[in-house]
Amino acid sequence: MDSQVTRWQRQVVRTRRLIVEPLLAHHADELIDLLDERVNRYFPSQDVPSSQAALREQFAEMERAANSRDDGRRFHPFVVRTAVGQTCIGRLEVLMHDRDAEIAFVFVPNAWGKGYASEAVKAIINHFELAGVQRFWACVTRGNAPSLRLCERLGFALAEVPQDLELWTYDDGDIVLTFESAGNL
């Protein structure tokens, strides 16, 4: 599966309204609105970049991690663009553990309420199902009702923290959700 997954890592995923492409460090300059306090209110403060330079470094670190993981997991960061105008509106991350994958997402405020996050997450789930992922996980900070509703709309269900799988995106107290793949959404 690993060579198959590597092939998928660099593919661009398209929907009617969106383009989901591999994240590169320079995308930080297009996603400066991720520094908006409304975006970061649910993240632990140590995970929130404090400046454009820190955001660039975070993106550079993600780009390096996508190309150099040696712990058996595969990290796939993506940016989300509108198909019309090519405007960067968000970021998705997929961390694969064999046939399981964690998915995380964050979008700029101007993209909220337009269905972009649902559309992008559906597309990336469909994409990784083709690479053999059978179960998806999402960890949502308590109080983040919009992200929780999005996950529930996509068919994710509340779950316990798995004992046989270390969720990289889990912080103590997060709500854990899972989605069992049964074909395309």
JSON list of N, CA, C and O in Angstrom, two decimals, residues 115-151:
[
{"chain": "A", "resi": 115, "resn": "GLY", "atom": "N", "xyz": [-20.23, 25.86, 2.37]},
{"chain": "A", "resi": 115, "resn": "GLY", "atom": "CA", "xyz": [-20.15, 24.45, 2.00]},
{"chain": "A", "resi": 115, "resn": "GLY", "atom": "C", "xyz": [-18.79, 24.01, 1.49]},
{"chain": "A", "resi": 115, "resn": "GLY", "atom": "O", "xyz": [-18.62, 22.86, 1.11]},
{"chain": "A", "resi": 116, "resn": "TYR", "atom": "N", "xyz": [-17.81, 24.91, 1.48]},
{"chain": "A", "resi": 116, "resn": "TYR", "atom": "CA", "xyz": [-16.49, 24.55, 0.97]},
{"chain": "A", "resi": 116, "resn": "TYR", "atom": "C", "xyz": [-15.82, 23.46, 1.80]},
{"chain": "A", "resi": 116, "resn": "TYR", "atom": "O", "xyz": [-15.21, 22.54, 1.25]},
{"chain": "A", "resi": 117, "resn": "ALA", "atom": "N", "xyz": [-15.88, 23.59, 3.12]},
{"chain": "A", "resi": 117, "resn": "ALA", "atom": "CA", "xyz": [-15.22, 22.60, 3.98]},
{"chain": "A", "resi": 117, "resn": "ALA", "atom": "C", "xyz": [-15.84, 21.21, 3.76]},
{"chain": "A", "resi": 117, "resn": "ALA", "atom": "O", "xyz": [-15.12, 20.23, 3.61]},
{"chain": "A", "resi": 118, "resn": "SER", "atom": "N", "xyz": [-17.17, 21.13, 3.73]},
{"chain": "A", "resi": 118, "resn": "SER", "atom": "CA", "xyz": [-17.83, 19.83, 3.48]},
{"chain": "A", "resi": 118, "resn": "SER", "atom": "C", "xyz": [-17.39, 19.25, 2.14]},
{"chain": "A", "resi": 118, "resn": "SER", "atom": "O", "xyz": [-17.07, 18.07, 2.04]},
{"chain": "A", "resi": 119, "resn": "GLU", "atom": "N", "xyz": [-17.38, 20.09, 1.12]},
{"chain": "A", "resi": 119, "resn": "GLU", "atom": "CA", "xyz": [-17.02, 19.64, -0.22]},
{"chain": "A", "resi": 119, "resn": "GLU", "atom": "C", "xyz": [-15.57, 19.16, -0.27]},
{"chain": "A", "resi": 119, "resn": "GLU", "atom": "O", "xyz": [-15.28, 18.11, -0.86]},
{"chain": "A", "resi": 120, "resn": "ALA", "atom": "N", "xyz": [-14.67, 19.89, 0.35]},
{"chain": "A", "resi": 120, "resn": "ALA", "atom": "CA", "xyz": [-13.25, 19.52, 0.35]},
{"chain": "A", "resi": 120, "resn": "ALA", "atom": "C", "xyz": [-13.01, 18.24, 1.15]},
{"chain": "A", "resi": 120, "resn": "ALA", "atom": "O", "xyz": [-12.27, 17.35, 0.70]},
{"chain": "A", "resi": 121, "resn": "VAL", "atom": "N", "xyz": [-13.63, 18.13, 2.33]},
{"chain": "A", "resi": 121, "resn": "VAL", "atom": "CA", "xyz": [-13.44, 16.93, 3.15]},
{"chain": "A", "resi": 121, "resn": "VAL", "atom": "C", "xyz": [-14.01, 15.70, 2.43]},
{"chain": "A", "resi": 121, "resn": "VAL", "atom": "O", "xyz": [-13.37, 14.65, 2.39]},
{"chain": "A", "resi": 122, "resn": "LYS", "atom": "N", "xyz": [-15.19, 15.83, 1.83]},
{"chain": "A", "resi": 122, "resn": "LYS", "atom": "CA", "xyz": [-15.76, 14.71, 1.05]},
{"chain": "A", "resi": 122, "resn": "LYS", "atom": "C", "xyz": [-14.80, 14.29, -0.05]},
{"chain": "A", "resi": 122, "resn": "LYS", "atom": "O", "xyz": [-14.55, 13.08, -0.25]},
{"chain": "A", "resi": 123, "resn": "ALA", "atom": "N", "xyz": [-14.27, 15.25, -0.77]},
{"chain": "A", "resi": 123, "resn": "ALA", "atom": "CA", "xyz": [-13.37, 14.94, -1.89]},
{"chain": "A", "resi": 123, "resn": "ALA", "atom": "C", "xyz": [-12.11, 14.24, -1.41]},
{"chain": "A", "resi": 123, "resn": "ALA", "atom": "O", "xyz": [-11.66, 13.27, -2.04]},
{"chain": "A", "resi": 124, "resn": "ILE", "atom": "N", "xyz": [-11.55, 14.68, -0.29]},
{"chain": "A", "resi": 124, "resn": "ILE", "atom": "CA", "xyz": [-10.31, 14.07, 0.18]},
{"chain": "A", "resi": 124, "resn": "ILE", "atom": "C", "xyz": [-10.58, 12.69, 0.76]},
{"chain": "A", "resi": 124, "resn": "ILE", "atom": "O", "xyz": [-9.77, 11.77, 0.62]},
{"chain": "A", "resi": 125, "resn": "ILE", "atom": "N", "xyz": [-11.74, 12.49, 1.39]},
{"chain": "A", "resi": 125, "resn": "ILE", "atom": "CA", "xyz": [-12.11, 11.14, 1.85]},
{"chain": "A", "resi": 125, "resn": "ILE", "atom": "C", "xyz": [-12.24, 10.21, 0.66]},
{"chain": "A", "resi": 125, "resn": "ILE", "atom": "O", "xyz": [-11.69, 9.10, 0.65]},
{"chain": "A", "resi": 126, "resn": "ASN", "atom": "N", "xyz": [-12.96, 10.63, -0.37]},
{"chain": "A", "resi": 126, "resn": "ASN", "atom": "CA", "xyz": [-13.10, 9.80, -1.58]},
{"chain": "A", "resi": 126, "resn": "ASN", "atom": "C", "xyz": [-11.73, 9.48, -2.17]},
{"chain": "A", "resi": 126, "resn": "ASN", "atom": "O", "xyz": [-11.47, 8.35, -2.60]},
{"chain": "A", "resi": 127, "resn": "HIS", "atom": "N", "xyz": [-10.86, 10.46, -2.22]},
{"chain": "A", "resi": 127, "resn": "HIS", "atom": "CA", "xyz": [-9.52, 10.30, -2.76]},
{"chain": "A", "resi": 127, "resn": "HIS", "atom": "C", "xyz": [-8.73, 9.23, -2.00]},
{"chain": "A", "resi": 127, "resn": "HIS", "atom": "O", "xyz": [-8.11, 8.35, -2.59]},
{"chain": "A", "resi": 128, "resn": "PHE", "atom": "N", "xyz": [-8.78, 9.30, -0.67]},
{"chain": "A", "resi": 128, "resn": "PHE", "atom": "CA", "xyz": [-8.01, 8.35, 0.14]},
{"chain": "A", "resi": 128, "resn": "PHE", "atom": "C", "xyz": [-8.69, 6.99, 0.25]},
{"chain": "A", "resi": 128, "resn": "PHE", "atom": "O", "xyz": [-8.01, 5.99, 0.51]},
{"chain": "A", "resi": 129, "resn": "GLU", "atom": "N", "xyz": [-9.98, 6.93, 0.04]},
{"chain": "A", "resi": 129, "resn": "GLU", "atom": "CA", "xyz": [-10.63, 5.61, -0.06]},
{"chain": "A", "resi": 129, "resn": "GLU", "atom": "C", "xyz": [-10.04, 4.83, -1.23]},
{"chain": "A", "resi": 129, "resn": "GLU", "atom": "O", "xyz": [-9.82, 3.62, -1.13]},
{"chain": "A", "resi": 130, "resn": "LEU", "atom": "N", "xyz": [-9.77, 5.52, -2.32]},
{"chain": "A", "resi": 130, "resn": "LEU", "atom": "CA", "xyz": [-9.17, 4.87, -3.49]},
{"chain": "A", "resi": 130, "resn": "LEU", "atom": "C", "xyz": [-7.76, 4.36, -3.20]},
{"chain": "A", "resi": 130, "resn": "LEU", "atom": "O", "xyz": [-7.28, 3.46, -3.88]},
{"chain": "A", "resi": 131, "resn": "ALA", "atom": "N", "xyz": [-7.11, 4.93, -2.20]},
{"chain": "A", "resi": 131, "resn": "ALA", "atom": "CA", "xyz": [-5.78, 4.48, -1.79]},
{"chain": "A", "resi": 131, "resn": "ALA", "atom": "C", "xyz": [-5.85, 3.40, -0.71]},
{"chain": "A", "resi": 131, "resn": "ALA", "atom": "O", "xyz": [-4.83, 2.97, -0.19]},
{"chain": "A", "resi": 132, "resn": "GLY", "atom": "N", "xyz": [-7.07, 2.96, -0.36]},
{"chain": "A", "resi": 132, "resn": "GLY", "atom": "CA", "xyz": [-7.23, 1.85, 0.58]},
{"chain": "A", "resi": 132, "resn": "GLY", "atom": "C", "xyz": [-7.59, 2.20, 2.00]},
{"chain": "A", "resi": 132, "resn": "GLY", "atom": "O", "xyz": [-7.67, 1.31, 2.85]},
{"chain": "A", "resi": 133, "resn": "VAL", "atom": "N", "xyz": [-7.83, 3.47, 2.29]},
{"chain": "A", "resi": 133, "resn": "VAL", "atom": "CA", "xyz": [-8.23, 3.83, 3.66]},
{"chain": "A", "resi": 133, "resn": "VAL", "atom": "C", "xyz": [-9.65, 3.31, 3.91]},
{"chain": "A", "resi": 133, "resn": "VAL", "atom": "O", "xyz": [-10.53, 3.48, 3.08]},
{"chain": "A", "resi": 134, "resn": "GLN", "atom": "N", "xyz": [-9.83, 2.67, 5.05]},
{"chain": "A", "resi": 134, "resn": "GLN", "atom": "CA", "xyz": [-11.12, 2.08, 5.39]},
{"chain": "A", "resi": 134, "resn": "GLN", "atom": "C", "xyz": [-11.84, 2.80, 6.53]},
{"chain": "A", "resi": 134, "resn": "GLN", "atom": "O", "xyz": [-13.05, 2.69, 6.68]},
{"chain": "A", "resi": 135, "resn": "ARG", "atom": "N", "xyz": [-11.08, 3.52, 7.35]},
{"chain": "A", "resi": 135, "resn": "ARG", "atom": "CA", "xyz": [-11.70, 4.21, 8.48]},
{"chain": "A", "resi": 135, "resn": "ARG", "atom": "C", "xyz": [-11.01, 5.56, 8.67]},
{"chain": "A", "resi": 135, "resn": "ARG", "atom": "O", "xyz": [-9.79, 5.65, 8.65]},
{"chain": "A", "resi": 136, "resn": "PHE", "atom": "N", "xyz": [-11.83, 6.60, 8.84]},
{"chain": "A", "resi": 136, "resn": "PHE", "atom": "CA", "xyz": [-11.34, 7.95, 9.03]},
{"chain": "A", "resi": 136, "resn": "PHE", "atom": "C", "xyz": [-11.66, 8.40, 10.45]},
{"chain": "A", "resi": 136, "resn": "PHE", "atom": "O", "xyz": [-12.69, 8.03, 11.00]},
{"chain": "A", "resi": 137, "resn": "TRP", "atom": "N", "xyz": [-10.78, 9.22, 11.00]},
{"chain": "A", "resi": 137, "resn": "TRP", "atom": "CA", "xyz": [-10.94, 9.76, 12.35]},
{"chain": "A", "resi": 137, "resn": "TRP", "atom": "C", "xyz": [-10.86, 11.27, 12.29]},
{"chain": "A", "resi": 137, "resn": "TRP", "atom": "O", "xyz": [-10.11, 11.83, 11.49]},
{"chain": "A", "resi": 138, "resn": "ALA", "atom": "N", "xyz": [-11.60, 11.93, 13.16]},
{"chain": "A", "resi": 138, "resn": "ALA", "atom": "CA", "xyz": [-11.50, 13.38, 13.33]},
{"chain": "A", "resi": 138, "resn": "ALA", "atom": "C", "xyz": [-11.55, 13.69, 14.83]},
{"chain": "A", "resi": 138, "resn": "ALA", "atom": "O", "xyz": [-12.30, 13.05, 15.57]},
{"chain": "A", "resi": 139, "resn": "CYS", "atom": "N", "xyz": [-10.73, 14.61, 15.25]},
{"chain": "A", "resi": 139, "resn": "CYS", "atom": "CA", "xyz": [-10.71, 15.06, 16.64]},
{"chain": "A", "resi": 139, "resn": "CYS", "atom": "C", "xyz": [-11.12, 16.53, 16.65]},
{"chain": "A", "resi": 139, "resn": "CYS", "atom": "O", "xyz": [-10.50, 17.36, 15.98]},
{"chain": "A", "resi": 140, "resn": "VAL", "atom": "N", "xyz": [-12.17, 16.84, 17.39]},
{"chain": "A", "resi": 140, "resn": "VAL", "atom": "CA", "xyz": [-12.73, 18.19, 17.40]},
{"chain": "A", "resi": 140, "resn": "VAL", "atom": "C", "xyz": [-12.66, 18.73, 18.83]},
{"chain": "A", "resi": 140, "resn": "VAL", "atom": "O", "xyz": [-13.07, 18.05, 19.78]},
{"chain": "A", "resi": 141, "resn": "THR", "atom": "N", "xyz": [-12.15, 19.93, 18.97]},
{"chain": "A", "resi": 141, "resn": "THR", "atom": "CA", "xyz": [-12.07, 20.58, 20.27]},
{"chain": "A", "resi": 141, "resn": "THR", "atom": "C", "xyz": [-13.47, 20.82, 20.82]},
{"chain": "A", "resi": 141, "resn": "THR", "atom": "O", "xyz": [-14.36, 21.25, 20.08]},
{"chain": "A", "resi": 142, "resn": "ARG", "atom": "N", "xyz": [-13.65, 20.49, 22.08]},
{"chain": "A", "resi": 142, "resn": "ARG", "atom": "CA", "xyz": [-14.96, 20.76, 22.71]},
{"chain": "A", "resi": 142, "resn": "ARG", "atom": "C", "xyz": [-15.32, 22.22, 22.53]},
{"chain": "A", "resi": 142, "resn": "ARG", "atom": "O", "xyz": [-14.49, 23.10, 22.66]},
{"chain": "A", "resi": 143, "resn": "GLY", "atom": "N", "xyz": [-16.55, 22.48, 22.19]},
{"chain": "A", "resi": 143, "resn": "GLY", "atom": "CA", "xyz": [-17.01, 23.84, 21.96]},
{"chain": "A", "resi": 143, "resn": "GLY", "atom": "C", "xyz": [-16.97, 24.26, 20.50]},
{"chain": "A", "resi": 143, "resn": "GLY", "atom": "O", "xyz": [-17.57, 25.26, 20.13]},
{"chain": "A", "resi": 144, "resn": "ASN", "atom": "N", "xyz": [-16.29, 23.49, 19.65]},
{"chain": "A", "resi": 144, "resn": "ASN", "atom": "CA", "xyz": [-16.20, 23.84, 18.23]},
{"chain": "A", "resi": 144, "resn": "ASN", "atom": "C", "xyz": [-17.41, 23.23, 17.51]},
{"chain": "A", "resi": 144, "resn": "ASN", "atom": "O", "xyz": [-17.29, 22.26, 16.76]},
{"chain": "A", "resi": 145, "resn": "ALA", "atom": "N", "xyz": [-18.57, 23.80, 17.77]},
{"chain": "A", "resi": 145, "resn": "ALA", "atom": "CA", "xyz": [-19.82, 23.29, 17.21]},
{"chain": "A", "resi": 145, "resn": "ALA", "atom": "C", "xyz": [-19.83, 23.26, 15.67]},
{"chain": "A", "resi": 145, "resn": "ALA", "atom": "O", "xyz": [-20.32, 22.29, 15.09]},
{"chain": "A", "resi": 146, "resn": "PRO", "atom": "N", "xyz": [-19.31, 24.27, 14.98]},
{"chain": "A", "resi": 146, "resn": "PRO", "atom": "CA", "xyz": [-19.34, 24.20, 13.51]},
{"chain": "A", "resi": 146, "resn": "PRO", "atom": "C", "xyz": [-18.58, 22.99, 12.94]},
{"chain": "A", "resi": 146, "resn": "PRO", "atom": "O", "xyz": [-19.08, 22.31, 12.04]},
{"chain": "A", "resi": 147, "resn": "SER", "atom": "N", "xyz": [-17.41, 22.69, 13.48]},
{"chain": "A", "resi": 147, "resn": "SER", "atom": "CA", "xyz": [-16.65, 21.53, 12.99]},
{"chain": "A", "resi": 147, "resn": "SER", "atom": "C", "xyz": [-17.34, 20.22, 13.36]},
{"chain": "A", "resi": 147, "resn": "SER", "atom": "O", "xyz": [-17.35, 19.27, 12.58]},
{"chain": "A", "resi": 148, "resn": "LEU", "atom": "N", "xyz": [-17.92, 20.18, 14.54]},
{"chain": "A", "resi": 148, "resn": "LEU", "atom": "CA", "xyz": [-18.64, 18.99, 14.96]},
{"chain": "A", "resi": 148, "resn": "LEU", "atom": "C", "xyz": [-19.84, 18.74, 14.05]},
{"chain": "A", "resi": 148, "resn": "LEU", "atom": "O", "xyz": [-20.07, 17.61, 13.58]},
{"chain": "A", "resi": 149, "resn": "ARG", "atom": "N", "xyz": [-20.60, 19.78, 13.73]},
{"chain": "A", "resi": 149, "resn": "ARG", "atom": "CA", "xyz": [-21.74, 19.64, 12.82]},
{"chain": "A", "resi": 149, "resn": "ARG", "atom": "C", "xyz": [-21.29, 19.18, 11.43]},
{"chain": "A", "resi": 149, "resn": "ARG", "atom": "O", "xyz": [-21.92, 18.34, 10.81]},
{"chain": "A", "resi": 150, "resn": "LEU", "atom": "N", "xyz": [-20.19, 19.75, 10.95]},
{"chain": "A", "resi": 150, "resn": "LEU", "atom": "CA", "xyz": [-19.68, 19.36, 9.64]},
{"chain": "A", "resi": 150, "resn": "LEU", "atom": "C", "xyz": [-19.36, 17.86, 9.63]},
{"chain": "A", "resi": 150, "resn": "LEU", "atom": "O", "xyz": [-19.77, 17.14, 8.71]},
{"chain": "A", "resi": 151, "resn": "CYS", "atom": "N", "xyz": [-18.65, 17.39, 10.64]},
{"chain": "A", "resi": 151, "resn": "CYS", "atom": "CA", "xyz": [-18.31, 15.96, 10.71]},
{"chain": "A", "resi": 151, "resn": "CYS", "atom": "C", "xyz": [-19.56, 15.09, 10.76]},
{"chain": "A", "resi": 151, "resn": "CYS", "atom": "O", "xyz": [-19.65, 14.07, 10.08]}
]
